[in-house]
PDB file of C-alpha atoms in Angstrom:
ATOM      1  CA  UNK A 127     -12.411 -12.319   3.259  1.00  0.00           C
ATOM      2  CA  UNK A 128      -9.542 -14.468   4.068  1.00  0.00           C
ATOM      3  CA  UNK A 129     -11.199 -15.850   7.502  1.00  0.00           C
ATOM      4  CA  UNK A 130      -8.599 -14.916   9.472  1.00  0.00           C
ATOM      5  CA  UNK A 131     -10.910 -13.693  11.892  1.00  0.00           C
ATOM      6  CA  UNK A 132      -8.731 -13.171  14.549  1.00  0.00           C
ATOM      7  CA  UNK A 133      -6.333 -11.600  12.882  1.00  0.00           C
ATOM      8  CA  UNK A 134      -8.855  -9.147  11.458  1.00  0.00           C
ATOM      9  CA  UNK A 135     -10.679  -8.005  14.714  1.00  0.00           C
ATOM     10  CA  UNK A 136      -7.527  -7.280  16.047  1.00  0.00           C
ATOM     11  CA  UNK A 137      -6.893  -4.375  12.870  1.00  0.00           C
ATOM     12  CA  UNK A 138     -11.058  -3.837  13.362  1.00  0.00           C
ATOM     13  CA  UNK A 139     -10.063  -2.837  16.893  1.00  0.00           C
ATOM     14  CA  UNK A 140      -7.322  -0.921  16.506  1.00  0.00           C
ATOM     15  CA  UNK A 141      -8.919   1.175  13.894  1.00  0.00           C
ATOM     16  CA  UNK A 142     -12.125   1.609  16.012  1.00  0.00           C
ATOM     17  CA  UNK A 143      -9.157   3.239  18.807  1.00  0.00           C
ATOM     18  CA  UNK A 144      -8.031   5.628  15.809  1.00  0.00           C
ATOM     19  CA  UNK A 145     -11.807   6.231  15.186  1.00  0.00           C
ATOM     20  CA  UNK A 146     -12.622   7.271  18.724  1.00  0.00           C
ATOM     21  CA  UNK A 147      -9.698   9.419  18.925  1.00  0.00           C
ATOM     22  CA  UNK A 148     -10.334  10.990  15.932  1.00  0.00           C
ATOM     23  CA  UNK A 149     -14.059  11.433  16.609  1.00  0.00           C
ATOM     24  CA  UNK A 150     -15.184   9.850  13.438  1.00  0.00           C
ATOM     25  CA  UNK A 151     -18.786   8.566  14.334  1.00  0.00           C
ATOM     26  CA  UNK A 152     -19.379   7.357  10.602  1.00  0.00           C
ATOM     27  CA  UNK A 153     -16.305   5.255  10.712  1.00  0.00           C
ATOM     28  CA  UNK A 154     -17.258   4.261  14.605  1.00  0.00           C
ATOM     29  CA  UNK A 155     -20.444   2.419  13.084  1.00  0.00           C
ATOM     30  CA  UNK A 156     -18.939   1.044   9.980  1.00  0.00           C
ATOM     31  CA  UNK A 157     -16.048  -0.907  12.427  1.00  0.00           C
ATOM     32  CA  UNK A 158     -18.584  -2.093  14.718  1.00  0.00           C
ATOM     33  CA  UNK A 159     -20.818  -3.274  12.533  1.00  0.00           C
ATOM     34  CA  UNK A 160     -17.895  -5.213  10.770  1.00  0.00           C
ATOM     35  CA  UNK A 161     -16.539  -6.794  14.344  1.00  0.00           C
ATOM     36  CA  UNK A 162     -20.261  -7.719  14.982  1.00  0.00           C
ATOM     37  CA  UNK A 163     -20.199  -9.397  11.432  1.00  0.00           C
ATOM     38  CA  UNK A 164     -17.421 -11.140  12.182  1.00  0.00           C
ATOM     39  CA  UNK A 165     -18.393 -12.509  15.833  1.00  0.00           C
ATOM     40  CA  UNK A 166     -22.022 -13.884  14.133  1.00  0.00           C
ATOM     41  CA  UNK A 167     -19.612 -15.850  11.475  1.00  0.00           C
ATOM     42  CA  UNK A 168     -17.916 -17.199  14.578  1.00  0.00           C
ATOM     43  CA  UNK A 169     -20.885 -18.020  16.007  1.00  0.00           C
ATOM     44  CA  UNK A 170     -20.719 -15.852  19.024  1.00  0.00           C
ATOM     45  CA  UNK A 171     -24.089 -14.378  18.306  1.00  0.00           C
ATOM     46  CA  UNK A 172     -24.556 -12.603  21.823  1.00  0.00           C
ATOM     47  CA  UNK A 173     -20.976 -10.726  21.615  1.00  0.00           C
ATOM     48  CA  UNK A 174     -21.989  -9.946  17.926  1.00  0.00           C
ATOM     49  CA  UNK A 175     -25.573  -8.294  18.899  1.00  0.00           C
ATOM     50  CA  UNK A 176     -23.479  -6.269  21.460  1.00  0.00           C
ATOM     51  CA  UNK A 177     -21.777  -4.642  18.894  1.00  0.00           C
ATOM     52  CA  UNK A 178     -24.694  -4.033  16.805  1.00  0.00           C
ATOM     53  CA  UNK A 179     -26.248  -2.125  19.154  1.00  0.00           C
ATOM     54  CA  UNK A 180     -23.147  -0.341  19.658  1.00  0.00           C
ATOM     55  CA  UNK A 181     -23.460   0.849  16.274  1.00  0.00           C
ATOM     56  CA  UNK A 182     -27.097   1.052  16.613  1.00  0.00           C
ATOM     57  CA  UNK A 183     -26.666   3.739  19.568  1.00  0.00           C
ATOM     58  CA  UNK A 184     -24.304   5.675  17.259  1.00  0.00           C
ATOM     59  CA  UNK A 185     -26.619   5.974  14.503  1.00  0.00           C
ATOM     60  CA  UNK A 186     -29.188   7.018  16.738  1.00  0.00           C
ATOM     61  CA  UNK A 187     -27.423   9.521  17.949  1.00  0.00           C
ATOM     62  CA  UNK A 188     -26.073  11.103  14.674  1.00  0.00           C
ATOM     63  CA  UNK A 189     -29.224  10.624  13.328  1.00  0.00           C
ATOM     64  CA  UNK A 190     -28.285   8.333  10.309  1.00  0.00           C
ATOM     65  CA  UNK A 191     -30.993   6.519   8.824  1.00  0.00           C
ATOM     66  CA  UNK A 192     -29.459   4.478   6.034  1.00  0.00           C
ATOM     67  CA  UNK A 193     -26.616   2.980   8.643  1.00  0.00           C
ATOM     68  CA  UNK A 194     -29.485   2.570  11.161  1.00  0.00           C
ATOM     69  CA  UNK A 195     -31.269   0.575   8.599  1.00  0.00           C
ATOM     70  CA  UNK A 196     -28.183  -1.399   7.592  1.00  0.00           C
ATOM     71  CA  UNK A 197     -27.594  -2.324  11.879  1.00  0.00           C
ATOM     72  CA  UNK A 198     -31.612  -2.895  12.414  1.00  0.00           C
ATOM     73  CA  UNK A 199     -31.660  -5.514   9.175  1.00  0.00           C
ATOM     74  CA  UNK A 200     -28.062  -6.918  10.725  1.00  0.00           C
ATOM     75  CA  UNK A 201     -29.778  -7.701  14.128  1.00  0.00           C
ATOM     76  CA  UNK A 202     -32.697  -9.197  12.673  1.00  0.00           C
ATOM     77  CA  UNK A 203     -30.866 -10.840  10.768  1.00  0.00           C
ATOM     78  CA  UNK A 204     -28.719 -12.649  13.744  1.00  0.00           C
ATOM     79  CA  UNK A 205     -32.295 -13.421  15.811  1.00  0.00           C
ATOM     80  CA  UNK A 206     -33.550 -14.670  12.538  1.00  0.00           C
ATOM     81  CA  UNK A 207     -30.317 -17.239  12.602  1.00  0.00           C
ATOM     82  CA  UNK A 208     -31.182 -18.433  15.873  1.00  0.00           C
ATOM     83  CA  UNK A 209     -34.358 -18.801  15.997  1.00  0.00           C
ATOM     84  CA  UNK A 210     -35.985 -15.734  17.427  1.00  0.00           C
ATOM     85  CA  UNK A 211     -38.628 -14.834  14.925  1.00  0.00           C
ATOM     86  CA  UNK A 212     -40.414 -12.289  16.783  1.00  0.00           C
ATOM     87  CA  UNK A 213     -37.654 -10.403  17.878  1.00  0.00           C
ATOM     88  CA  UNK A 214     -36.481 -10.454  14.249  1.00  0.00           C
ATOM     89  CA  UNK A 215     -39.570  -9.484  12.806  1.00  0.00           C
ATOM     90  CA  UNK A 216     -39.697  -6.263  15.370  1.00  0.00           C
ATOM     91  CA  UNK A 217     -35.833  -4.907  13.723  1.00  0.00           C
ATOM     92  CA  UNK A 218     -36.833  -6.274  10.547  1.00  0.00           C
ATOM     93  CA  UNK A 219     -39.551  -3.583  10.547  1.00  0.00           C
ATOM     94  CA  UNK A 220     -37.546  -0.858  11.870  1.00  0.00           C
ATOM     95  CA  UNK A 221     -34.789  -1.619   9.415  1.00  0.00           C
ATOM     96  CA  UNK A 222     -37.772  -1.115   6.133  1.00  0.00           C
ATOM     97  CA  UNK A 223     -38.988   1.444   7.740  1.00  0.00           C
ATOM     98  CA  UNK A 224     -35.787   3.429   7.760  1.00  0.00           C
ATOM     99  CA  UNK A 225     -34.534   2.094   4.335  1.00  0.00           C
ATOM    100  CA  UNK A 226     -37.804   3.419   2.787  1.00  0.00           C
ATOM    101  CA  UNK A 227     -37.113   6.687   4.509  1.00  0.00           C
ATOM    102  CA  UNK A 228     -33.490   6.920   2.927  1.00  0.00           C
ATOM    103  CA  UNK A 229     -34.854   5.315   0.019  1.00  0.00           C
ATOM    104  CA  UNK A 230     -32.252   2.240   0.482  1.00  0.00           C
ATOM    105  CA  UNK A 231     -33.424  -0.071  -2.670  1.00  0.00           C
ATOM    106  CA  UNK A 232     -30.459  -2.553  -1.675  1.00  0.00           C
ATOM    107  CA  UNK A 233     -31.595  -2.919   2.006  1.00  0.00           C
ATOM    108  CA  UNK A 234     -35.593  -2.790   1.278  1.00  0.00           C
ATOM    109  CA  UNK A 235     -34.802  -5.836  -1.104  1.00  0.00           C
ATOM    110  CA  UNK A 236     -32.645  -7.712   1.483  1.00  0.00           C
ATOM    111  CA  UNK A 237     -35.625  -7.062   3.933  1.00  0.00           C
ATOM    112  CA  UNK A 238     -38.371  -8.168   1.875  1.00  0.00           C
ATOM    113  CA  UNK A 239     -36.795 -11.110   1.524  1.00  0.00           C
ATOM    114  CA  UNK A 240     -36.197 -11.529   5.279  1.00  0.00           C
ATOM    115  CA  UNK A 241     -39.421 -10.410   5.957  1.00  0.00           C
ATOM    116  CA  UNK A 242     -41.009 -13.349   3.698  1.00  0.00           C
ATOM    117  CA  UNK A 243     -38.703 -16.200   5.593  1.00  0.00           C
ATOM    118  CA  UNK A 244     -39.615 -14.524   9.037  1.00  0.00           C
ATOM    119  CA  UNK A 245     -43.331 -14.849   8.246  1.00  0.00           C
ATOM    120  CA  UNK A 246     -43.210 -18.433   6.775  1.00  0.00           C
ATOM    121  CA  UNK A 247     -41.159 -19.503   9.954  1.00  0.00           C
ATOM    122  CA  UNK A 248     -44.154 -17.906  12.067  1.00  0.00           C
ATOM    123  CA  UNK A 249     -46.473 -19.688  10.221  1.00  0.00           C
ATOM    124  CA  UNK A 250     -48.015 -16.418   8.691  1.00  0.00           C
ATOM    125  CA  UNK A 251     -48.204 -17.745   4.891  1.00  0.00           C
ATOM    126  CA  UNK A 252     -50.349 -14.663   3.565  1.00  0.00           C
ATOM    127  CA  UNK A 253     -47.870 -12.213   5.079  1.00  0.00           C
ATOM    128  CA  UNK A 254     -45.025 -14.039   3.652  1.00  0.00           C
ATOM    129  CA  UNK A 255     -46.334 -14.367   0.217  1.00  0.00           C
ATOM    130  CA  UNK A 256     -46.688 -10.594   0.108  1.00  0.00           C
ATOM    131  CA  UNK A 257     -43.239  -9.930   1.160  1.00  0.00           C
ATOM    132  CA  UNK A 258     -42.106 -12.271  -1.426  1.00  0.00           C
ATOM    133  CA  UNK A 259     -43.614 -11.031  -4.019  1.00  0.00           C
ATOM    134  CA  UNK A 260     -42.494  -7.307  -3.396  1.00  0.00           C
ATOM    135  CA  UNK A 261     -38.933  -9.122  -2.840  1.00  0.00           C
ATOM    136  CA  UNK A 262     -39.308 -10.677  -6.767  1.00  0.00           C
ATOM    137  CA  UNK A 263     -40.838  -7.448  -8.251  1.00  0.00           C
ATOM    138  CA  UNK A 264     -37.554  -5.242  -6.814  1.00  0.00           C
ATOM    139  CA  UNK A 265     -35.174  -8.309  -8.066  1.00  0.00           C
ATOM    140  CA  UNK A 266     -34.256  -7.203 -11.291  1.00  0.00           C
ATOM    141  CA  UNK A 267     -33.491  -4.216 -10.743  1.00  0.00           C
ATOM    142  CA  UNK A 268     -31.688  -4.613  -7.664  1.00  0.00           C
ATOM    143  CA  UNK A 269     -29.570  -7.175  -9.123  1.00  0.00           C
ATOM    144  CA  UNK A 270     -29.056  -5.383 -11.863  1.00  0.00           C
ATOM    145  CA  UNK A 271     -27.650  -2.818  -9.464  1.00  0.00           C
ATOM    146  CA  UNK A 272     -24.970  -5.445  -8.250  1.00  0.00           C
ATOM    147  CA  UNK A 273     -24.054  -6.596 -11.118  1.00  0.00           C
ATOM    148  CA  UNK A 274     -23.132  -3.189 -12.614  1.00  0.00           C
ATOM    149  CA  UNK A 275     -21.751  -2.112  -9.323  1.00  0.00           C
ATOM    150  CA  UNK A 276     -19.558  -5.660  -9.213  1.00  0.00           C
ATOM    151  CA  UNK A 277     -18.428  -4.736 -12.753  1.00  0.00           C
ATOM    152  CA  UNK A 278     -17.474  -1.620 -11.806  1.00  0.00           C
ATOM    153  CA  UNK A 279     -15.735  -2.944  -8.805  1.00  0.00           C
ATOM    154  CA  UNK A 280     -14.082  -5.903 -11.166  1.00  0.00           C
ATOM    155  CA  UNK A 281     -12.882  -2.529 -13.604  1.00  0.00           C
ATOM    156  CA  UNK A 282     -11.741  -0.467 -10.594  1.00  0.00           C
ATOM    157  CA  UNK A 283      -9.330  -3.498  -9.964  1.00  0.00           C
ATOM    158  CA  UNK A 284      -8.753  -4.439 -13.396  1.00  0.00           C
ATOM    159  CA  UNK A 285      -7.365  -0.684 -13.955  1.00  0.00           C
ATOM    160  CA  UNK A 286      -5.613  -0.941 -10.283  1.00  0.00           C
ATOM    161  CA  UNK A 287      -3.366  -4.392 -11.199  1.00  0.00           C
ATOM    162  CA  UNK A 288      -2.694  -2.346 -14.326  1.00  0.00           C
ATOM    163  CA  UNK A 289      -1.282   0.594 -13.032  1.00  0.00           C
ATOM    164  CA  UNK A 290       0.397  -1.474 -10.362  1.00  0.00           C
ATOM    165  CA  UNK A 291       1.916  -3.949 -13.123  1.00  0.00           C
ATOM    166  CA  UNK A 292       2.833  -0.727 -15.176  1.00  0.00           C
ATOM    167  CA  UNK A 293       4.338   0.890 -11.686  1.00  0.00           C
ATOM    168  CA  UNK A 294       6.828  -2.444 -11.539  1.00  0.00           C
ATOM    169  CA  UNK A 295       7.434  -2.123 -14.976  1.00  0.00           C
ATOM    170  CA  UNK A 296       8.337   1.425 -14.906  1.00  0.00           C
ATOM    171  CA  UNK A 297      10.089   0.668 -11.554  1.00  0.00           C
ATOM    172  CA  UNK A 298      12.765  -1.823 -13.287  1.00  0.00           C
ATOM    173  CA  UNK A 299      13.357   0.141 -15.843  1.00  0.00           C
ATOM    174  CA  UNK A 300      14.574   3.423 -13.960  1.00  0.00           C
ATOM    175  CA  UNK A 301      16.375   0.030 -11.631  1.00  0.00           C
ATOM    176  CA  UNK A 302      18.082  -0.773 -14.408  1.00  0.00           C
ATOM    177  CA  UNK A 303      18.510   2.977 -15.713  1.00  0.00           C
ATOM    178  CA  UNK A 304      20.257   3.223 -11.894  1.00  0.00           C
ATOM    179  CA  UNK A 305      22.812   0.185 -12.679  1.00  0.00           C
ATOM    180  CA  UNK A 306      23.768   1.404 -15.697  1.00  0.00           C
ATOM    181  CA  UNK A 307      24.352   4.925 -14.137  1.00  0.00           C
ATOM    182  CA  UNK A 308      26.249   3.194 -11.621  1.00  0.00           C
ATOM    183  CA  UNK A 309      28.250   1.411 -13.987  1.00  0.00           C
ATOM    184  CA  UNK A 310      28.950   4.330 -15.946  1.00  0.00           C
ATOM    185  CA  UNK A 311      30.483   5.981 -12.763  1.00  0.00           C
ATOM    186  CA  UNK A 312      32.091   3.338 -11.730  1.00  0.00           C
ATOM    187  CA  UNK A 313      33.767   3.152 -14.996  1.00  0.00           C
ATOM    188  CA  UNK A 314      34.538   6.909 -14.785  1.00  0.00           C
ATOM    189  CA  UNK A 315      36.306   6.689 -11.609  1.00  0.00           C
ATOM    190  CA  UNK A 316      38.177   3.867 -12.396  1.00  0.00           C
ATOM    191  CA  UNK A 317      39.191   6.058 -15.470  1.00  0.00           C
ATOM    192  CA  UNK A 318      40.038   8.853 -13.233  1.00  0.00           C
ATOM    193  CA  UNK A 319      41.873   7.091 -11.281  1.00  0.00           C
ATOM    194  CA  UNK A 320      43.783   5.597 -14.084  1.00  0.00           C
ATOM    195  CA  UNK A 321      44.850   9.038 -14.993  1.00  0.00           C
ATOM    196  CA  UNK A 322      45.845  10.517 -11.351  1.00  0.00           C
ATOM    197  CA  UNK A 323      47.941   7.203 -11.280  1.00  0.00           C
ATOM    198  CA  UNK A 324      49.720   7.954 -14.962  1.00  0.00           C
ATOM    199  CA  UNK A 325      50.090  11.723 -13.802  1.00  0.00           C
ATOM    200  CA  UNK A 326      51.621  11.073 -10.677  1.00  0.00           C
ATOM    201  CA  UNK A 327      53.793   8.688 -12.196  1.00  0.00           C
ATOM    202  CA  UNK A 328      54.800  11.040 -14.993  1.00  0.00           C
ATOM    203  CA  UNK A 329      55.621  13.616 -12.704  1.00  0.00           C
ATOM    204  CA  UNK A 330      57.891  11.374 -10.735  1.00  0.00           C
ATOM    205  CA  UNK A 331      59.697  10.449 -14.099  1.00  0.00           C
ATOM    206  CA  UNK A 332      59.741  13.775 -14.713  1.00  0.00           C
ATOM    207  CA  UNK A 333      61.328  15.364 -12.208  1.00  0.00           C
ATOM    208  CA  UNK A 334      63.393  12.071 -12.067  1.00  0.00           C
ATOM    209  CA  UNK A 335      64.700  12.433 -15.171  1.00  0.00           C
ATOM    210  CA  UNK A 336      65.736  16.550 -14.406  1.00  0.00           C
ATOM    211  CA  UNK A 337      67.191  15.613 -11.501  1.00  0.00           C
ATOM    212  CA  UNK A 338      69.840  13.320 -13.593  1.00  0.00           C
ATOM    213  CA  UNK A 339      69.848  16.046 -16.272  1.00  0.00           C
ATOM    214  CA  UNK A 340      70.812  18.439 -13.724  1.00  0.00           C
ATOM    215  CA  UNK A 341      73.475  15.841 -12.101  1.00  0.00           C
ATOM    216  CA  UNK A 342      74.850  15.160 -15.535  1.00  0.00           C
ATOM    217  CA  UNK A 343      75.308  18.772 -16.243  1.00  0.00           C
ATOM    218  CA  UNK A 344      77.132  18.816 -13.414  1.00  0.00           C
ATOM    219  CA  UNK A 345      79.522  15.927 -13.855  1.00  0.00           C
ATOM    220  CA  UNK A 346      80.070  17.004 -17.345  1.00  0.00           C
ATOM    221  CA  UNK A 347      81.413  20.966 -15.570  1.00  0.00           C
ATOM    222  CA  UNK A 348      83.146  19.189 -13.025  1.00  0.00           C
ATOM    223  CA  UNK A 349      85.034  17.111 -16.087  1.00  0.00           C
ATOM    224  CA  UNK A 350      85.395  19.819 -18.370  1.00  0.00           C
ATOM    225  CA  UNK A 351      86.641  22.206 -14.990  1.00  0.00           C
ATOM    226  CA  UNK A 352      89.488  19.151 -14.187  1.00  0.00           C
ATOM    227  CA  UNK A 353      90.376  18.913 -17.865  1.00  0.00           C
ATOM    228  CA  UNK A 354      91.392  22.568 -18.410  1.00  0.00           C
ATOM    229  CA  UNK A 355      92.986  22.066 -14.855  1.00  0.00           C
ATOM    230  CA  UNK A 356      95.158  19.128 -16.089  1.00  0.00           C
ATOM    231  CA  UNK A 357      95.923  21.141 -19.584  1.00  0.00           C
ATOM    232  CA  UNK A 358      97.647  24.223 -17.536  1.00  0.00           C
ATOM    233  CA  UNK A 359      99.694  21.686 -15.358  1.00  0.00           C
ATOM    234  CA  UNK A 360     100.700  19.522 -18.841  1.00  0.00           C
ATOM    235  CA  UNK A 361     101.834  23.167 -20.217  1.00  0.00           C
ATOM    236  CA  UNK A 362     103.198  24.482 -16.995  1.00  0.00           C
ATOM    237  CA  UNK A 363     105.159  20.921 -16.757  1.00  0.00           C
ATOM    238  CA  UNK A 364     106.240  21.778 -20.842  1.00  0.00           C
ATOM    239  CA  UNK A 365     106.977  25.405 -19.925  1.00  0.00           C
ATOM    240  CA  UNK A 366     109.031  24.377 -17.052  1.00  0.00           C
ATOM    241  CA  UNK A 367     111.078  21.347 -19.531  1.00  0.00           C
TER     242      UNK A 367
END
């Protein structure tokens, strides 16, 4: 949707790899019908109609009407574009014939309409006139079809961006629920810390402070143990007078 073309065949072919591994035929056609689109945008016509019967083959094989539809009307489609009318008209055919089959309103419209410009191109007014017609009388309808499928497509995204926008919403919020968490703890340790430091520190003043208790006791024995000592020499010195 983008147009970057080359960009996209190189997913389209990567996921046709996964397909084939896989073994998912369904997928197989949907991928090379969507590398064929791409190569008729890019006007490589012949490479795109290479692809399309790629997918064609597939179909055939797995017996899948609507896709085979879908690949004929793709390939008529890409002759139309260059100017091969009755090669178009020839998958044009095929491609009603299998849409009516499936009952494909979508693709019998879109091949009505081709029908009518393939006709008027070969100069076969009558035929074209009836295609067009049938082409005006399923119009309504079919757009009407679009229309309510694009709106459901346009509410499908609408309710998508929402719950995405809602997702980011909800997403900052537990972000900032995190930070605060992580503030909080921070905080905590810090506090923690705070304590172990005062603790520690106590204890050291603690048992500072009993160790010079204990050292004073002990100067205070020593003093009191050299005073009694120096009171029997004073009365041993009197006694001896």
């Amino acid at each position: 949707k983008q147009e970057k073309y080359d960009l996209a065949l190189n997913k389209y072919f990567k996921a046709l790899e996964v397909s084939q591994k896989i073994g998912n035929r369904d997928y197989q056609i949907a991928i090379l019908n969507n590398i064929a689109n791409i190569y008729g945008k890019t006007e490589k016509s012949d490479t795109a109609l290479i692809y399309y019967q790629k997918a064609k083959k597939i179909t055939i094989e797995t017996g899948d009407k609507y896709r085979l539809a879908q690949v004929n009307y793709n390939i008529s489609h890409t002759y139309f574009d260059h100017g091969n009318y009755s090669t178009a008209l020839d998958y044009a055919m095929s491609s009603l014939e299998a849409a009516r089959q499936t009952k494909s309103q979508k693709i019998i419209f879109d091949n009505y309409e081709l029908l009518s410009m393939i006709y008027e191109k070969l100069g076969r007014n009558k035929q074209s006139l009836k295609y067009h017609k049938r082409f005006a009388k399923l119009k309504d309808s079919v757009i009407g079809l679009e229309t309510r499928e694009k709106i459901a497509e346009i509410q499908v995204k609408y309710e998508t961006e929402k719950k995405e926008k809602e997702n980011t919403f909800l997403h900052h919020e537990v972000q900032i629920i995190e930070m605060d968490i992580k503030n909080k703890n921070f905080l905590l340790t810090i506090y923690h810390i705070v304590i172990s430091i005062v603790i520690v520190f106590s204890l050291i003043i603690f048992f500072l402070l009993r160790q010079k208790s204990k050292a004073y006791d002990a100067l205070v024995r020593q003093n009191l143990k050299s005073l009694k000592i120096e009171k029997k020499l004073e009365k041993s010195i009197l006694e001896q007078s």
